[in-house]
CSV table of C-alpha atoms in Angstrom, one decimal:
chain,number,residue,atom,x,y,z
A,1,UNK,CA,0.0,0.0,0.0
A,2,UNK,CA,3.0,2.4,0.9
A,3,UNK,CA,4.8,1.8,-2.2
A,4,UNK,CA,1.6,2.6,-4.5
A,5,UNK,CA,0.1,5.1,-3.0
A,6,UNK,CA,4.4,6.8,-3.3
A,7,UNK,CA,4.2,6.1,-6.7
A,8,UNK,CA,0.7,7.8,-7.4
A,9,UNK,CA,1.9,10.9,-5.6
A,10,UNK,CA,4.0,11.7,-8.8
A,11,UNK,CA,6.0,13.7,-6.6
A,12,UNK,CA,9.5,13.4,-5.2
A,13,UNK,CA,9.9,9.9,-4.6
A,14,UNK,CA,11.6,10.9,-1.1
A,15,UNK,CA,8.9,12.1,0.4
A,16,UNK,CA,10.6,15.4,0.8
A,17,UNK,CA,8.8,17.9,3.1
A,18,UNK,CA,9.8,21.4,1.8
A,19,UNK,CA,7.6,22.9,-1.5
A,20,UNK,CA,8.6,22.3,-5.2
A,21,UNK,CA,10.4,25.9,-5.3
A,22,UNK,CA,11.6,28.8,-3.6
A,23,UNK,CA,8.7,31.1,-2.9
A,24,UNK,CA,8.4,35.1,-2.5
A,25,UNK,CA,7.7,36.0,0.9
A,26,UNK,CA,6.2,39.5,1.6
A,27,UNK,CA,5.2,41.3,4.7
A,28,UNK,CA,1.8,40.9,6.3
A,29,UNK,CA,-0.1,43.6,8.0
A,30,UNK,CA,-1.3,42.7,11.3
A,31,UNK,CA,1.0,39.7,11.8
A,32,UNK,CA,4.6,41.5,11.9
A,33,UNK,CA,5.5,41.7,15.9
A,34,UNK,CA,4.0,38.6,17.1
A,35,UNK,CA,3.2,36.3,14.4
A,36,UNK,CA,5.8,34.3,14.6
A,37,UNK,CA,7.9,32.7,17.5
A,38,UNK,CA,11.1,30.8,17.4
A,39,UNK,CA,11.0,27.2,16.5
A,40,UNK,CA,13.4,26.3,19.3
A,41,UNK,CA,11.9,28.1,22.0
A,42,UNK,CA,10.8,25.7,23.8
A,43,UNK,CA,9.6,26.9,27.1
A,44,UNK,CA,6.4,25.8,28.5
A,45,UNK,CA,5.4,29.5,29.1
A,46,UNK,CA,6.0,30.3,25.6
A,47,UNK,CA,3.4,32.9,24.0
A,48,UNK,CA,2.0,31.4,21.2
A,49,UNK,CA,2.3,33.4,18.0
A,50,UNK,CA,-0.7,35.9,17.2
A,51,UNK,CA,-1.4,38.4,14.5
A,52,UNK,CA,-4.3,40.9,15.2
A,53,UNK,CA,-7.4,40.2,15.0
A,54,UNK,CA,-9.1,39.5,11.4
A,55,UNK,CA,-5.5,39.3,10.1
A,56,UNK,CA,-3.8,38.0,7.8
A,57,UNK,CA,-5.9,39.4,5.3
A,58,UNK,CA,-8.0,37.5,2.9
A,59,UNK,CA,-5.9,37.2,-0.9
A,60,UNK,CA,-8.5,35.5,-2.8
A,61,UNK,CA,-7.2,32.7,-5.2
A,62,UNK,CA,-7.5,33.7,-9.2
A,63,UNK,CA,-9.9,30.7,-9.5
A,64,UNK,CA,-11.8,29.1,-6.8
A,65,UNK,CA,-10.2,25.3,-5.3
A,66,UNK,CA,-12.1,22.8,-3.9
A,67,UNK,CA,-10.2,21.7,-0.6
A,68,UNK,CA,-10.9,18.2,1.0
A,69,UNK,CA,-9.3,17.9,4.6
A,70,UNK,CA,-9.4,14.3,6.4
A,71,UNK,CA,-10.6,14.3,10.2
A,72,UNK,CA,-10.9,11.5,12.6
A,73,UNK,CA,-14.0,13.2,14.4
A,74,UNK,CA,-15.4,16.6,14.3
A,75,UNK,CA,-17.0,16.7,18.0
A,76,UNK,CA,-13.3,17.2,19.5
A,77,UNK,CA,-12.5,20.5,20.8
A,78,UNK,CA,-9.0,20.7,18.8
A,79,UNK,CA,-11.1,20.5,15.4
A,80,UNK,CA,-13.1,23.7,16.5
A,81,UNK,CA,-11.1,26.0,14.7
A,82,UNK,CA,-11.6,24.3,11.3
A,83,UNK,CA,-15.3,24.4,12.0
A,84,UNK,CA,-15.7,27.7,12.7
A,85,UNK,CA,-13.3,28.4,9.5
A,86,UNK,CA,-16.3,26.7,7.1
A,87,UNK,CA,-18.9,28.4,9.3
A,88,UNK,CA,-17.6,32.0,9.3
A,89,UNK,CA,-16.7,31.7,5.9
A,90,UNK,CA,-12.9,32.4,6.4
A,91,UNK,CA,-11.9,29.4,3.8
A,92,UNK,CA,-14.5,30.7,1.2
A,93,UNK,CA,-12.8,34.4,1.6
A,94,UNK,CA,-9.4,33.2,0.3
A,95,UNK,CA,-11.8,31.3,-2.5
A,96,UNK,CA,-11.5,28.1,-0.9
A,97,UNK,CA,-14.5,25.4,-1.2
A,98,UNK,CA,-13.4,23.0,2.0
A,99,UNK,CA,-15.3,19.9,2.9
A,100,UNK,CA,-14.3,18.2,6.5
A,101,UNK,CA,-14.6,14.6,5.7
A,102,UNK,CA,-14.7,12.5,9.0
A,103,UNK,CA,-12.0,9.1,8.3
A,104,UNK,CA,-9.9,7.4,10.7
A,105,UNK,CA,-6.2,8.1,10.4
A,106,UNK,CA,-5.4,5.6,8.8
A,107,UNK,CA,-8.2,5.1,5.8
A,108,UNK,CA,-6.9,9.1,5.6
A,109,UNK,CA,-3.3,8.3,5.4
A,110,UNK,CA,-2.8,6.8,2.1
A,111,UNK,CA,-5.9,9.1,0.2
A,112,UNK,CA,-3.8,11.8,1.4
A,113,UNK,CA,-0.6,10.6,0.2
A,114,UNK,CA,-2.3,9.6,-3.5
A,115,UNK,CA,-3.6,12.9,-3.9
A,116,UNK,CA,-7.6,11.8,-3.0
A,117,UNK,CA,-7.8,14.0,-0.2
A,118,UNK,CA,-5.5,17.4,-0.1
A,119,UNK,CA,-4.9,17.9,3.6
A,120,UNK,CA,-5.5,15.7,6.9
A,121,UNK,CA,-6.3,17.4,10.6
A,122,UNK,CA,-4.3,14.5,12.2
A,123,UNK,CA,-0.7,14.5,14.0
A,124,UNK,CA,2.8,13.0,13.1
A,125,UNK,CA,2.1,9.8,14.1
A,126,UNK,CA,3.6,6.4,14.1
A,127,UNK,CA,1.6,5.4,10.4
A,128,UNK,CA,3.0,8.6,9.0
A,129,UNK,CA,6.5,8.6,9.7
A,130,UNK,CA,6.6,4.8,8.6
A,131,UNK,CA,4.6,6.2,5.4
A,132,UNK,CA,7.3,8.9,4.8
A,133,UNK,CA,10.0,6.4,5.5
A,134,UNK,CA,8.3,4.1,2.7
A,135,UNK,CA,8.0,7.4,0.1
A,136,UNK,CA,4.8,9.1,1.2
A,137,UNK,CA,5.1,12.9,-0.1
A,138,UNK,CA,3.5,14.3,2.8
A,139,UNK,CA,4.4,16.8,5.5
A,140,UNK,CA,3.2,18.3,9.1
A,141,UNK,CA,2.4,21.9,8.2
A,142,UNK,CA,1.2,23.6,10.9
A,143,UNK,CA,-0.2,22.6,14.5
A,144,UNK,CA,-3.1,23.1,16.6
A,145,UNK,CA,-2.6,23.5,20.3
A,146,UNK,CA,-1.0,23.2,23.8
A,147,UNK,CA,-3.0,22.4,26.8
A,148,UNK,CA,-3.5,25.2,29.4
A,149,UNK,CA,-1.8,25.0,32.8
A,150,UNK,CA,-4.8,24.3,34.5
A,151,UNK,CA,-5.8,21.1,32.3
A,152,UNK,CA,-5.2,17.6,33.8
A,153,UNK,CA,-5.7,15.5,30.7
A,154,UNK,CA,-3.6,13.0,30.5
A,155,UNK,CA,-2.2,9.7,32.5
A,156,UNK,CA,-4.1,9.2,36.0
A,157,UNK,CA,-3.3,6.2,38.4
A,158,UNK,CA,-4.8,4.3,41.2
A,159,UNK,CA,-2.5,4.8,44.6
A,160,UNK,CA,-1.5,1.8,46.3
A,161,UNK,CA,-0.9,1.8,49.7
A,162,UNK,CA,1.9,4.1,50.7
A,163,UNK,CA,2.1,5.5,47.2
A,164,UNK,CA,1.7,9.4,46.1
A,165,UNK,CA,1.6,11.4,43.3
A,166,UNK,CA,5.1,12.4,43.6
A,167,UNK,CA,6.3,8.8,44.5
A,168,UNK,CA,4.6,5.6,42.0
A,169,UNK,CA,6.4,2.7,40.5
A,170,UNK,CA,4.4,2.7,37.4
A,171,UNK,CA,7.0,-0.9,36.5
A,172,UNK,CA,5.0,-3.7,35.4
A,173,UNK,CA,1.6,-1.7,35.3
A,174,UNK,CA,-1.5,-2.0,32.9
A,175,UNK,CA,-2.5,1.1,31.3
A,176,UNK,CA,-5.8,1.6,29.6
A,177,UNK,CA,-6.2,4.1,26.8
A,178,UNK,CA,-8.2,4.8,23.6
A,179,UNK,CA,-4.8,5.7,21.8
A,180,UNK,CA,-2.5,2.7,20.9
A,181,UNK,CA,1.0,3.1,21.4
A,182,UNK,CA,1.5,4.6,17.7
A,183,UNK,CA,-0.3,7.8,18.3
A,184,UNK,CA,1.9,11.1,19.9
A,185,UNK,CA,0.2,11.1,22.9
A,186,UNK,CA,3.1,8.2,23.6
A,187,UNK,CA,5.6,10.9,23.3
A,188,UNK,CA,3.9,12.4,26.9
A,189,UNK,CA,3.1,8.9,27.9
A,190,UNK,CA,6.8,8.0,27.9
A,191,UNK,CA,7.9,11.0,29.5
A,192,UNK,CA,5.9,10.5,32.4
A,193,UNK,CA,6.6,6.6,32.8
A,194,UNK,CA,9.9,7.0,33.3
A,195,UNK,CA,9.5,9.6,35.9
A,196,UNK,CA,7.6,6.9,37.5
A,197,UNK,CA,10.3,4.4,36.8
A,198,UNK,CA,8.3,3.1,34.0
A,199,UNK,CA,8.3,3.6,30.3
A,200,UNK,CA,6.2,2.5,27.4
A,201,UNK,CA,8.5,-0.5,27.6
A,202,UNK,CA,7.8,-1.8,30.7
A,203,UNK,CA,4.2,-1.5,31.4
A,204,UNK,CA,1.4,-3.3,29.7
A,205,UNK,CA,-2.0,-1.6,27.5
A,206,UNK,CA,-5.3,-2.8,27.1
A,207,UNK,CA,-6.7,-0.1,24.2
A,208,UNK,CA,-10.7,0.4,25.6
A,209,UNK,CA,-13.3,2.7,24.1
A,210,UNK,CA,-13.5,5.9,25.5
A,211,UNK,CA,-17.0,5.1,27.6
A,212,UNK,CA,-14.8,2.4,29.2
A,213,UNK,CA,-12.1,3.9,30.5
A,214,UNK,CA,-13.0,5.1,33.5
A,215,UNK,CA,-14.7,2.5,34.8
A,216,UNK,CA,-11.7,0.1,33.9
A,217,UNK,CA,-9.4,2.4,36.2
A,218,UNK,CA,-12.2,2.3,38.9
A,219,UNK,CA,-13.3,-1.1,39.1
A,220,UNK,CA,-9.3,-2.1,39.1
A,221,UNK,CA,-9.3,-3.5,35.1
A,222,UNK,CA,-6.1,-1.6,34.3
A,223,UNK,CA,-4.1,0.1,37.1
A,224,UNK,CA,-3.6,3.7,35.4
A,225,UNK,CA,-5.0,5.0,32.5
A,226,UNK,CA,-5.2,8.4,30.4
A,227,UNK,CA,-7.9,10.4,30.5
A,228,UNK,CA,-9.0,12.9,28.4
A,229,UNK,CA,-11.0,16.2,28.6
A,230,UNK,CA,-13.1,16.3,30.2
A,231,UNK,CA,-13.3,12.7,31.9
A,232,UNK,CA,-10.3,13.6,34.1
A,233,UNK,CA,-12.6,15.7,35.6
A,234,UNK,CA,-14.7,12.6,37.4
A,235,UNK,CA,-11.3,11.4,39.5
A,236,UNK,CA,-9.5,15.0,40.1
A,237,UNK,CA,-9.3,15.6,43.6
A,238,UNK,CA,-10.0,12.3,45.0
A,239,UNK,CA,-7.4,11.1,46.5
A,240,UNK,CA,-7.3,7.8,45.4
A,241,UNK,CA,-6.2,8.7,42.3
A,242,UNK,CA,-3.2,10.5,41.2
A,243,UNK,CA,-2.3,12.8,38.2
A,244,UNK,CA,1.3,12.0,37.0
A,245,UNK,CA,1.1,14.3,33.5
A,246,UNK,CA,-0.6,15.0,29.9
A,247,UNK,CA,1.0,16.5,26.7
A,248,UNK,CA,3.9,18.8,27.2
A,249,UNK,CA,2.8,22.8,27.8
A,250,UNK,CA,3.7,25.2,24.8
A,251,UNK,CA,4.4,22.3,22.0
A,252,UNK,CA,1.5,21.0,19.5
A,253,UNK,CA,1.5,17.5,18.5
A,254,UNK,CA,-1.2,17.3,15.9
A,255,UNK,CA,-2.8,19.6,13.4
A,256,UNK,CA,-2.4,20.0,9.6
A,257,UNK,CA,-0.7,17.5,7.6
A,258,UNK,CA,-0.5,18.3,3.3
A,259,UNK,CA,0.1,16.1,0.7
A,260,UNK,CA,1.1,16.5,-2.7
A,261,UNK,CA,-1.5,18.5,-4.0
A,262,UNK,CA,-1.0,21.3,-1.5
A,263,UNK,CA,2.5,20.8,-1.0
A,264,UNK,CA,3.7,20.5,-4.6
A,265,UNK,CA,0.9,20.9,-7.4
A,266,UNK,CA,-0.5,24.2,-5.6
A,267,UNK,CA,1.2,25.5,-3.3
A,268,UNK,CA,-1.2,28.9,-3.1
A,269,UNK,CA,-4.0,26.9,-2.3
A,270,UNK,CA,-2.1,25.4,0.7
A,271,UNK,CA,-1.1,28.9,1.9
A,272,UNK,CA,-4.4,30.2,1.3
A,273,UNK,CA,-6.1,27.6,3.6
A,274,UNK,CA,-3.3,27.4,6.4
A,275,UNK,CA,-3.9,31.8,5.9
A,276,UNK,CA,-7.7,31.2,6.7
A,277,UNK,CA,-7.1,28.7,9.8
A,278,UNK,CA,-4.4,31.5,11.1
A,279,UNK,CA,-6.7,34.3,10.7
A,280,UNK,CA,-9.5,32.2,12.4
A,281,UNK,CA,-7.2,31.5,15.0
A,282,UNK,CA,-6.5,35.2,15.8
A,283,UNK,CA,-10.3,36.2,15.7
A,284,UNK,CA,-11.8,33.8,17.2
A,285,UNK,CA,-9.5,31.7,19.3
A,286,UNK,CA,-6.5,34.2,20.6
A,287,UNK,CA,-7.5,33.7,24.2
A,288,UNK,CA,-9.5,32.2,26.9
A,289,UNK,CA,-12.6,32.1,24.1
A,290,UNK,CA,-14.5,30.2,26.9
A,291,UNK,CA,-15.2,33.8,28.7
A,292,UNK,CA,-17.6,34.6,25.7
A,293,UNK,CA,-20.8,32.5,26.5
A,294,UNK,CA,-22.2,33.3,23.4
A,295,UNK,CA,-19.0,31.8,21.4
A,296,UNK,CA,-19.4,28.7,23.8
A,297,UNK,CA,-22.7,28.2,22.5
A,298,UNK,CA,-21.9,28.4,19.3
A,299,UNK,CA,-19.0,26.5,19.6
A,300,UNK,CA,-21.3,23.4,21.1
A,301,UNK,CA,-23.7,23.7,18.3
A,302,UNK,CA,-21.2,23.2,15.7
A,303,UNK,CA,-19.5,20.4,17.8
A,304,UNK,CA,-22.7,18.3,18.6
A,305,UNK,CA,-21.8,18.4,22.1
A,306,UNK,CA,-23.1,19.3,25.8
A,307,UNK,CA,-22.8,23.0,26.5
A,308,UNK,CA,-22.0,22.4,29.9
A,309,UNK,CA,-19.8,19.7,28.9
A,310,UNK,CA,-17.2,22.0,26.9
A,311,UNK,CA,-17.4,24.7,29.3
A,312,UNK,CA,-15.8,21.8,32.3
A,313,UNK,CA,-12.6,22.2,31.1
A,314,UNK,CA,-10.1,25.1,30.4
A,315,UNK,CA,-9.7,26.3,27.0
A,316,UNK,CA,-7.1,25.2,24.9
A,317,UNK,CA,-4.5,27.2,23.5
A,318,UNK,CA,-4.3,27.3,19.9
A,319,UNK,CA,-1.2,27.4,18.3
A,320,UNK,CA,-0.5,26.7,14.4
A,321,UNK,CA,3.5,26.6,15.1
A,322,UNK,CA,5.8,23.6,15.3
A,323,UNK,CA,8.5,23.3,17.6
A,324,UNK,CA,12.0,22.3,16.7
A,325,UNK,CA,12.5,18.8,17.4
A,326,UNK,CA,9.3,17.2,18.2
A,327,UNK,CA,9.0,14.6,15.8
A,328,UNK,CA,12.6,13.8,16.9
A,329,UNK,CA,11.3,13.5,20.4
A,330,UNK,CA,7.9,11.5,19.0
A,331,UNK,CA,10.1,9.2,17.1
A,332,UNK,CA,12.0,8.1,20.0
A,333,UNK,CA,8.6,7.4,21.9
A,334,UNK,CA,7.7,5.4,18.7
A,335,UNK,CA,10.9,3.0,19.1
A,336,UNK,CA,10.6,2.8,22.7
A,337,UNK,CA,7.4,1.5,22.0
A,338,UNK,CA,8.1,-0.8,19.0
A,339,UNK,CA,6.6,0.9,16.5
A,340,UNK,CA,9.2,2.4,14.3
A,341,UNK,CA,9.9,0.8,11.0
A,342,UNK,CA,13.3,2.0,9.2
A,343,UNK,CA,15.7,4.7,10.2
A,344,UNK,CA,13.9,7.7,12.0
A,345,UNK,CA,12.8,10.4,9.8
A,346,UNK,CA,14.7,13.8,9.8
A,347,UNK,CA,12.6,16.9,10.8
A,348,UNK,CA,13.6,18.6,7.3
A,349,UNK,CA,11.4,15.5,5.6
A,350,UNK,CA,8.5,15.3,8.3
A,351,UNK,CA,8.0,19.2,8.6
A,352,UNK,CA,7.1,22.1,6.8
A,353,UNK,CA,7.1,25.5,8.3
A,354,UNK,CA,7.3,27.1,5.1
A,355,UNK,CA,3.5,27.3,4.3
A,356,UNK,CA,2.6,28.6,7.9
A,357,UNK,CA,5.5,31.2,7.8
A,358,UNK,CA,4.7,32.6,4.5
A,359,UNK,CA,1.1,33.3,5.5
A,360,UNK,CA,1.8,35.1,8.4
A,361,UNK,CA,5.2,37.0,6.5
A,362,UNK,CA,8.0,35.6,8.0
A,363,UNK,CA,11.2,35.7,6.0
A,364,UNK,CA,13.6,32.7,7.2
């Protein structure tokens, strides 16, 4: 499947990350102070980039494009800003047509890499570095979010006697999770294991659905488990339970991944649309956007969700930048958890900072 799907790409056989040619990179209004951050700043109090609000301006496309962007659900918070991007009408401003299609990762994976679907709202994950490794022309071009400081999503265990949060031997546990141990969420998994003197190669999983989570760390079916938003919220402050850490503050591990079409055959369009998701980012996302009860409601409308449910947790923080060196760091997660196949994939072939950058004006 890897090697077809490569050769239908018609595109650098490599898989290379970075766009057919150099492009012209002009200032943007609006985005010049803060619209860009340093990829290696990597500080978990790190400002995310913003341009003002409403910016960067709409440059309509000579002829309009129909855009199809693979997503594995549309009623998660993280997918919002896409939502609202169709709804407000910020894709068809640039003279974009975009249709979210919902497909697992990875039915997405090779449409994307053949050119059947232009974009994916996904993450670097175990599939897609092994599909770069085996000639996938795809790249990570942009990100989504951080958690805020006051989020406890993430990997939650059940004290045994004598045992604390800052003291658990998580050796030889069973961990329950929706995510198997391909997805990026093993990156923060690992990190916190082997605080705990575990890592992802010395516990055990049992992959659940995400109604049985919960009561599988409760009723003592796995001993620890990761808990999303806002589940967490069901075992947080009992003490029974302990909170031992989520994904890493200040650096995205999901978002947009492009394929050929917007990476190589039109490259406008793919800076149009990532120009659309930035600017909806800016208006309608810059900040706590949870304050606004109005833009909560909205929010639950389009997601098909519980008003009060969305409003239970903190809001995320949105952030279309990548940081230097996290598929590195995801990669290592992936072997630790022996799910790697060939060499690891350099950052120069995984990511492309180039579409993002241009939108907002940054000159390299």
């Amino acid at each position: 499947m890897l090697g077809a799907a490569a050769c239908a790409a018609n595109d650098p056989a490599d898989g290379a990350a970075p766009a057919a040619s150099p492009r012209t990179v002009t200032p943007v209004a609006g985005c010049s102070a803060t619209g860009w951050t340093d990829p290696a700043d990597l500080s978990p109090t790190r400002a995310p980039a913003r341009c003002e609000k409403g910016t960067p301006a709409a440059r309509p496309l000579a002829k309009k494009r129909k855009i199809t962007v693979a997503t594995g659900t549309l009623s998660a918070e993280y997918v919002a800003p896409l939502q609202v991007a169709v709804a407000k009408g910020e894709f068809a401003k640039e003279g974009l047509d975009v249709e979210l299609k919902v497909l697992p990762t990875p039915d997405a994976l090779p449409l994307l890499a053949k050119g059947d679907v232009d974009a994916q709202w996904a993450a670097p994950e175990a599939a897609v570095m092994n599909g770069i490794n085996g000639g996938f022309a795809i790249a990570w071009v942009a990100g989504n979010f951080s958690p805020d400081p006051g989020s406890r999503s993430g990997l939650w265990v059940r004290l045994k006697d004598g045992e604390s949060a800052a003291h658990v031997d998580m050796a030889g546990r069973k961990l329950g999770t929706m995510i198997g141990k391909g997805s990026v969420i093993a990156y923060a998994m690992d990190t916190s294991l082997k605080k705990h003197g575990g890592g992802l190669d010395r516990i055990s999983f049992q992959q659940l659905g995400s109604a049985d989570v919960l009561t599988a760390l409760r009723n003592g079916g796995v001993d620890s488990a990761w808990l999303l938003d806002p589940v967490w919220r069901k075992v947080d402050g009992d003490k029974r339970y302990a909170f031992l850490g989520g994904q890493p503050l200040g650096e995205p591990l999901g978002g947009l991944l492009f394929g050929p079409n917007l990476l190589h055959k039109d490259p406008d369009a793919g800076v149009a649309f990532l120009r659309a998701y930035i600017r909806t980012v800016n208006t309608y996302f810059a900040g706590d956007y949870k304050s606004s009860p109005a833009f909560v409601t909205e929010l639950a409308r389009l997601m098909k969700i519980d008003e009060a449910t969305l409003k239970s947790t903190p809001s995320l923080r949105m952030d279309w930048e990548i940081r230097k060196g996290t598929t590195d760091r995801l990669q290592r997660a992936y072997a630790d958890a022996g799910v790697s196949e060939g060499a690891p994939v350099p950052e120069d072939r995984a990511v492309n900072r180039s579409l993002y950058e241009e939108a907002v004006g940054h000159r390299p």
